[in-house]
Coordinates of C-alpha atoms in Angstrom, one line a residue:
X1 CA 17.2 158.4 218.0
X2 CA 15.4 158.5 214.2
X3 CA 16.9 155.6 212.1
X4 CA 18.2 157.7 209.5
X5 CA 20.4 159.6 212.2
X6 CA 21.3 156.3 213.4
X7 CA 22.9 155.5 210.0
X8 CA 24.6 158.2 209.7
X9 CA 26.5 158.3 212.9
X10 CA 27.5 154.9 212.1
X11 CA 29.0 156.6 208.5
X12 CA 30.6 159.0 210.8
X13 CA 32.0 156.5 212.9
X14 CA 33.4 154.7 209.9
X15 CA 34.9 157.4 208.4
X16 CA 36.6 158.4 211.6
X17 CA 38.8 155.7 211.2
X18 CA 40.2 156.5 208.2
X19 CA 40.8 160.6 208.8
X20 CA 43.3 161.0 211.6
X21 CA 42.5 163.1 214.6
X22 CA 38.6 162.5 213.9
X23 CA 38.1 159.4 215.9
X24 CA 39.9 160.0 219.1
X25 CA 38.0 163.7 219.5
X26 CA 34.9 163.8 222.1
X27 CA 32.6 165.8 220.3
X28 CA 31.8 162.7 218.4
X29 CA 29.6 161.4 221.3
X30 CA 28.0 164.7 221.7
X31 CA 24.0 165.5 221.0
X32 CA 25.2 168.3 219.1
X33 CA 26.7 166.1 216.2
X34 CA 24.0 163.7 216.3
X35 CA 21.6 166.1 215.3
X36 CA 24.2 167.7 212.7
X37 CA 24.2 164.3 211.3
X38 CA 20.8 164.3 210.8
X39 CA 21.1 168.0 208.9
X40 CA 24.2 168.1 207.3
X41 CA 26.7 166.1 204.8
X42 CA 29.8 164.4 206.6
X43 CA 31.9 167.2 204.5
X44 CA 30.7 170.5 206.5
X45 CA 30.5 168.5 209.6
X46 CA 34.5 168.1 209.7
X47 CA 34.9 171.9 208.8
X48 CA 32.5 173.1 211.3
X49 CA 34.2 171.0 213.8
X50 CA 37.8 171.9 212.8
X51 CA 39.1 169.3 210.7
X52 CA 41.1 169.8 207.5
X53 CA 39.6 167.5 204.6
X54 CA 41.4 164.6 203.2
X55 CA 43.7 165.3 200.9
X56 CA 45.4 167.4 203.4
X57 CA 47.6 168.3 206.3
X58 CA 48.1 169.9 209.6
X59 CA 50.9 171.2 211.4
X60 CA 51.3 172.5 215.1
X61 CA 54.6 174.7 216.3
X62 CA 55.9 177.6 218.1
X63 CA 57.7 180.6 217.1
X64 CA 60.0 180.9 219.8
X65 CA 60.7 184.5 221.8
X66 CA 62.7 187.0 220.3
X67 CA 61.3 189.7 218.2
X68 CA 63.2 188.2 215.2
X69 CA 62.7 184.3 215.4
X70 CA 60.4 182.2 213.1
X71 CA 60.0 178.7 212.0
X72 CA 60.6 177.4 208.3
X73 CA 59.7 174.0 207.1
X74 CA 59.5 172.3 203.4
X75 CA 56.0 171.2 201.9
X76 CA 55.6 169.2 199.0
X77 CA 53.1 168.9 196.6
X78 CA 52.6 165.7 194.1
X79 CA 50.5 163.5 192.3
X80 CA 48.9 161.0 194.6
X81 CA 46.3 159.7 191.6
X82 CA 44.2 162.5 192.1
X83 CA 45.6 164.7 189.9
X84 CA 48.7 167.0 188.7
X85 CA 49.6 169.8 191.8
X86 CA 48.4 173.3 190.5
X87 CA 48.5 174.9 193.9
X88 CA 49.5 174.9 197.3
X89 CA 46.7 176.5 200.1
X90 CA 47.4 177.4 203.6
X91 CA 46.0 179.1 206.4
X92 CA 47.2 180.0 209.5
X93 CA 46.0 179.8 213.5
X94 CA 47.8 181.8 216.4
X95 CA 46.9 180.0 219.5
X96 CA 47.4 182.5 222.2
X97 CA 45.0 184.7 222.8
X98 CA 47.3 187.3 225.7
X99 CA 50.5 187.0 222.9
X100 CA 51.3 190.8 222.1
X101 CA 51.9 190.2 218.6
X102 CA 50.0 188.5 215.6
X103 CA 51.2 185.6 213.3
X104 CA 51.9 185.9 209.8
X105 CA 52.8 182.5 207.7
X106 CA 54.2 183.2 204.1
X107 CA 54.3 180.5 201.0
X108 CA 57.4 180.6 198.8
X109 CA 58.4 178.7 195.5
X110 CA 59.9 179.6 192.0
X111 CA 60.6 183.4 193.4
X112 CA 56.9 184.3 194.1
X113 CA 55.8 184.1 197.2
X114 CA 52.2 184.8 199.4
X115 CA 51.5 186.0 203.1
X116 CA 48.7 185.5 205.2
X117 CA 48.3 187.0 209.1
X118 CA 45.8 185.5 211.8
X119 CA 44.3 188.8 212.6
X120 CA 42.9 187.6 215.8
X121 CA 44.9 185.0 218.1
X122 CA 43.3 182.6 220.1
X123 CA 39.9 182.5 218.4
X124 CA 40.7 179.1 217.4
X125 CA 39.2 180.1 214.2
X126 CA 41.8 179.9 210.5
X127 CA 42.4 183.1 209.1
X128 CA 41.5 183.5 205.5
X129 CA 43.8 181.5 202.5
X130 CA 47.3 182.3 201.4
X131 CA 47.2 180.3 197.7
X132 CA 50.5 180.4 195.2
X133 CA 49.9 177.9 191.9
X134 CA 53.3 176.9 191.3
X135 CA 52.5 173.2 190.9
X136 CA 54.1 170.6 191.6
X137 CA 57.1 170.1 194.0
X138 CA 58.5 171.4 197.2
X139 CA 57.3 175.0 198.7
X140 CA 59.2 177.1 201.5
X141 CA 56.6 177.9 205.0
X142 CA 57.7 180.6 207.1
X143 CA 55.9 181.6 210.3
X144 CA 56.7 184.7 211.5
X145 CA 55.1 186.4 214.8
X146 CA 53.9 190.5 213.4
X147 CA 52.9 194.1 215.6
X148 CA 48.9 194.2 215.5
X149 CA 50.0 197.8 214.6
X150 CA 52.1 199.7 213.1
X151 CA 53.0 201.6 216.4
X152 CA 53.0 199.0 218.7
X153 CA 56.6 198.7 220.6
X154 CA 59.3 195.9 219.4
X155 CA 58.9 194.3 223.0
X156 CA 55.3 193.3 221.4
X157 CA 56.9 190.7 219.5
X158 CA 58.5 189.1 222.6
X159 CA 57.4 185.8 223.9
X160 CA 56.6 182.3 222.0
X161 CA 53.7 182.2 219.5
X162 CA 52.3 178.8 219.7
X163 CA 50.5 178.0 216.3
X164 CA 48.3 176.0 213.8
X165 CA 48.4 175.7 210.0
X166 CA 46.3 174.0 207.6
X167 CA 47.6 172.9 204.2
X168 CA 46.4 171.0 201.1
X169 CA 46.9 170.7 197.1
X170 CA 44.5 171.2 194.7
X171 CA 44.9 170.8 191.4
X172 CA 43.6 172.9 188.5
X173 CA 40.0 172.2 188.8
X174 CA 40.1 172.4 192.8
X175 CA 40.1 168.4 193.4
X176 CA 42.4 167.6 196.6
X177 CA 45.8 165.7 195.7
X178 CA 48.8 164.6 197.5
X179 CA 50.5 166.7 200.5
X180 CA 53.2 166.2 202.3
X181 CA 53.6 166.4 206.4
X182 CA 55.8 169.4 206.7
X183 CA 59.3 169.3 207.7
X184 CA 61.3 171.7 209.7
X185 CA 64.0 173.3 207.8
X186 CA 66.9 173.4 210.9
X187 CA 68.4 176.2 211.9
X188 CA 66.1 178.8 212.1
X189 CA 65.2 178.5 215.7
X190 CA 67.7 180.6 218.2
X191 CA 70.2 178.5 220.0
X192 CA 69.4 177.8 223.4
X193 CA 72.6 178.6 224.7
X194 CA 73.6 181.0 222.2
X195 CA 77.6 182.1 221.4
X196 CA 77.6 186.7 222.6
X197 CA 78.7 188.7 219.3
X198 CA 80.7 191.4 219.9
X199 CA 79.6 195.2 219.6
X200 CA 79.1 196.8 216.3
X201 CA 81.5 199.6 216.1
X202 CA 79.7 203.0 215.9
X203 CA 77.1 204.7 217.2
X204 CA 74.3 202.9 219.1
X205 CA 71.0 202.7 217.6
X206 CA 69.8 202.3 213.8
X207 CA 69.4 204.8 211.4
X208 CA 67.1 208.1 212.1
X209 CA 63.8 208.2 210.2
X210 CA 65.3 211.9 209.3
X211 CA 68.1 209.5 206.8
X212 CA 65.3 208.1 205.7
X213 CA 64.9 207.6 201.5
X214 CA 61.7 207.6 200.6
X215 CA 59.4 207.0 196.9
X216 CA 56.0 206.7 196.1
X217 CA 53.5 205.1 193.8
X218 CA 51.0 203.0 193.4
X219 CA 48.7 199.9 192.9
X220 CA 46.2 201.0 189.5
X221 CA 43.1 199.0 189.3
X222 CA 43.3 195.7 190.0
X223 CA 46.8 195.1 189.8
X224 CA 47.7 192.7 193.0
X225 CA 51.2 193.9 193.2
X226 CA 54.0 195.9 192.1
X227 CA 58.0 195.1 192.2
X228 CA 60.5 197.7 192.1
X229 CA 64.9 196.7 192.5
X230 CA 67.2 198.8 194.7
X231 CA 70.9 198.4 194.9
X232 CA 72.9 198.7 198.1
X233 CA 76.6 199.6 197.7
X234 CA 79.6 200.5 199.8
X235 CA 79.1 204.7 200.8
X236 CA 81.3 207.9 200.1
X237 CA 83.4 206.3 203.4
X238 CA 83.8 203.3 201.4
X239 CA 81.6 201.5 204.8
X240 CA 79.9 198.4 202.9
X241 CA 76.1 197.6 203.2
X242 CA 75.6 195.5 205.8
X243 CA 71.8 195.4 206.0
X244 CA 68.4 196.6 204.2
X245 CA 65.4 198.5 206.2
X246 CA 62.1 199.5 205.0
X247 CA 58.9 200.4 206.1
X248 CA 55.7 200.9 204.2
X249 CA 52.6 203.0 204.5
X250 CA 49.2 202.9 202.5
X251 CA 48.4 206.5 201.6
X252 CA 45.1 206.7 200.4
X253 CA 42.4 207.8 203.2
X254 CA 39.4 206.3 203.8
X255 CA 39.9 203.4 201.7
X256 CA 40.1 199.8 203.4
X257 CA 43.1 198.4 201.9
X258 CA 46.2 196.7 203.3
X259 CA 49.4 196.4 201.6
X260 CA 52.3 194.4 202.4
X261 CA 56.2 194.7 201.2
X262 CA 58.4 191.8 200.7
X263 CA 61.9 191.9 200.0
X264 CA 64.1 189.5 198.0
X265 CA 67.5 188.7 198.2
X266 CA 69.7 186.2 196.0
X267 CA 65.9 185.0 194.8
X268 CA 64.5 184.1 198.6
X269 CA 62.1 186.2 200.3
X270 CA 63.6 187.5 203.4
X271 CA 60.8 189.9 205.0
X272 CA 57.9 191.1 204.6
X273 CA 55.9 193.8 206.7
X274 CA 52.4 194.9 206.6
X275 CA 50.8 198.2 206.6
X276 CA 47.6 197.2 209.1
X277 CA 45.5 201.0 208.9
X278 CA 45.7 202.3 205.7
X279 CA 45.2 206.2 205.2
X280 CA 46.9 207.7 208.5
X281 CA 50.5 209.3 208.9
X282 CA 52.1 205.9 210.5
X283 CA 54.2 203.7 208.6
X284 CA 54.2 199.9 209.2
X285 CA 56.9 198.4 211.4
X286 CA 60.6 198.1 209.8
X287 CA 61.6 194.8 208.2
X288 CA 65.0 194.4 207.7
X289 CA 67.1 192.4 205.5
X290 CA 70.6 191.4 206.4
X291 CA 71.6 190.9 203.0
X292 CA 75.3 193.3 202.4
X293 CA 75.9 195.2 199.5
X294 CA 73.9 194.0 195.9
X295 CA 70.8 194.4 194.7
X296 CA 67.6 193.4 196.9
X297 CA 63.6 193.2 195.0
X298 CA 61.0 194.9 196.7
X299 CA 57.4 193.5 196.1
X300 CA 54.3 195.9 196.8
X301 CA 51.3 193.3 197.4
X302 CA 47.5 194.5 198.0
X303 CA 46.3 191.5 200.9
X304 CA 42.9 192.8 201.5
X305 CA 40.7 195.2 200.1
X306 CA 36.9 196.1 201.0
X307 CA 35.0 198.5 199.0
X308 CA 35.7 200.4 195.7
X309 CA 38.9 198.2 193.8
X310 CA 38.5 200.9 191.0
X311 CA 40.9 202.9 192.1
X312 CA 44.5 202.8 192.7
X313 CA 45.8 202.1 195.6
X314 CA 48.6 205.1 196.3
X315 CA 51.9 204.0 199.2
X316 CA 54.7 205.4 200.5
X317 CA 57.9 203.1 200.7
X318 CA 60.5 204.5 203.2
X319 CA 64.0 202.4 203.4
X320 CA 67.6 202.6 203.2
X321 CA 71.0 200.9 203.3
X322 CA 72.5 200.5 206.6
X323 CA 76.5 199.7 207.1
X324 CA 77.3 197.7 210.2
X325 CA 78.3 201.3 211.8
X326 CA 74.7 202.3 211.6
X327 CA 75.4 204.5 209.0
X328 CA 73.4 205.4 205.6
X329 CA 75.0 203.2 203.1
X330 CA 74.7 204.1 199.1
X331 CA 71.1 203.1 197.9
X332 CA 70.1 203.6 194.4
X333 CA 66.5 202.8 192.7
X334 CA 65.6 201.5 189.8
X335 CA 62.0 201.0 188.8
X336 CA 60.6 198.1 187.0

């Protein structure tokens, strides 16, 4: 082996020591690296091979079965010398490549919020960035387990999603600074051994798509997204909201867009649901909100785009107000 090569397996070696995970992996001994040492800096030799730099962490979990279940946990960002907190990054990993479903992970603090989906399980490659700059302090996680399309069945979302995330803080001029492990929020997981509810009086099954409300607009420009506030209230039968549904479909054909919709409730973001083919007749899935009567925020957010972004970017929200007798409850909307 060159000298030079020599040297700097011996700086890789070194520096194993002081990032965890790095010096207990195989591919350390491996021709492979020996030659990337002699090509490469130390920094794109951890990337290629998986690692999340310093200054950051890692997390591994499962979403456990049931169409409705995710994880939550608490991240903090702070000043470790490096610098103030002016962001928090994350990006997400679902691990098995049969699961039926996709995994989303969304970043909450301060009321705003931002979502990113592994389009692809088992890869064992990140998906792209979810960044929210709200400084310094703690910020909400939530992985969820998504349909890979909009008219894929609810039994898709069945079964445990193991996952990966990466995390780190930057602050304002991109410099890593301190992270914190993150910490499950309890609670959130089902109950193994759960306690039976009783029957909702009523009719079986939700609300038809005929009882449907339903608005449109838009995204102009570059605008990244849009918030609008409904209000659910008791109905003419004086039946009490006892849930929020909505569904949401990008309009515009032959444009490569995504758009999500969150909803907020009492200033946390409940749901969210993407529309994954933009331009055809299907809506996205249903996210619901069990949130009773009040008002709830709705958040129009464009994820991806390809192509021309000089135009708007037209959807269709479809929702309403759902008493616990699966009737239509009294939805009113105000724009903002």
């Amino acid at each position: 082996m060159p000298a030079h090569a020599s040297n700097t397996l011996t700086l890789l070696k070194l520096a194993a020591v002081s990032l965890p995970g790095l010096a207990s992996t195989p591919i350390l001994a491996n021709e492979s690296v020996e030659w990337l040492a002699d090509t490469q800096p130390l920094a794109q030799i951890q990337a290629g091979a998986g690692y999340v730099p310093t200054g950051a962490s890692r997390l591994e979990g499962v979403v456990p079965d049931g169409p409705s279940s995710s994880k939550r946990y608490r991240i903090s960002c702070f000043d470790d010398g490096s610098g103030k907190p002016a962001r928090l990054r994350l990006r997400v990993q679902g691990m098995n490549r049969s699961a039926g479903s996709l995994v989303s992970a969304t970043l909450e603090r301060n009321g705003e919020s931002r979502t990113v989906i592994d389009t692809t399980n088992g890869n064992l490659v990140y998906s792209d960035y979810a960044t929210l700059d709200q400084g310094q302090g703690e910020y909400i996680l939530t992985v969820r387990k998504v349909k890979k399309s909009s008219t894929a069945p609810d039994s898709s979302l069945n079964g445990a999603s193991p996952f990966k995330t990466a995390q780190e803080c930057n602050t304002a001029n991109g410099a890593y600074t301190g992270v914190s492990m993150p910490v499950e929020i309890p609670g959130d997981s089902p109950s193994p051994n759960p306690t039976p509810k009783p029957p909702a009086p009523g009719p079986v099954g939700p609300v038809s798509s005929s009882k449907l409300q339903s608005f449109s607009s838009s995204l102009s420009k570059k605008t990244q997204e849009r918030r609008f506030l409904v209000t659910c209230s008791a109905n003419s039968a004086k039946q009490d909201t006892a849930r929020y549904k909505f569904q949401i479909k990008a309009a515009n054909k032959n444009r490569p867009y995504t758009l999500q919709m969150a909803v907020q409730k009492d200033g946390y973001e409940n749901a969210g649901v993407v529309d994954l083919i933009g331009g055809d007749s299907t809506f996205s899935e249903q996210g619901v909100v069990e949130g009773g009567n009040g008002p709830y925020e709705l958040i129009v957010r464009k994820v991806s785009e390809t192509g021309d972004t000089l135009k708007p970017m037209a959807f269709q929200v479809r929702h309403v107000c759902e008493t616990p007798e699966k009737t239509r409850g009294n939805l009113k909307k105000i724009n903002q």
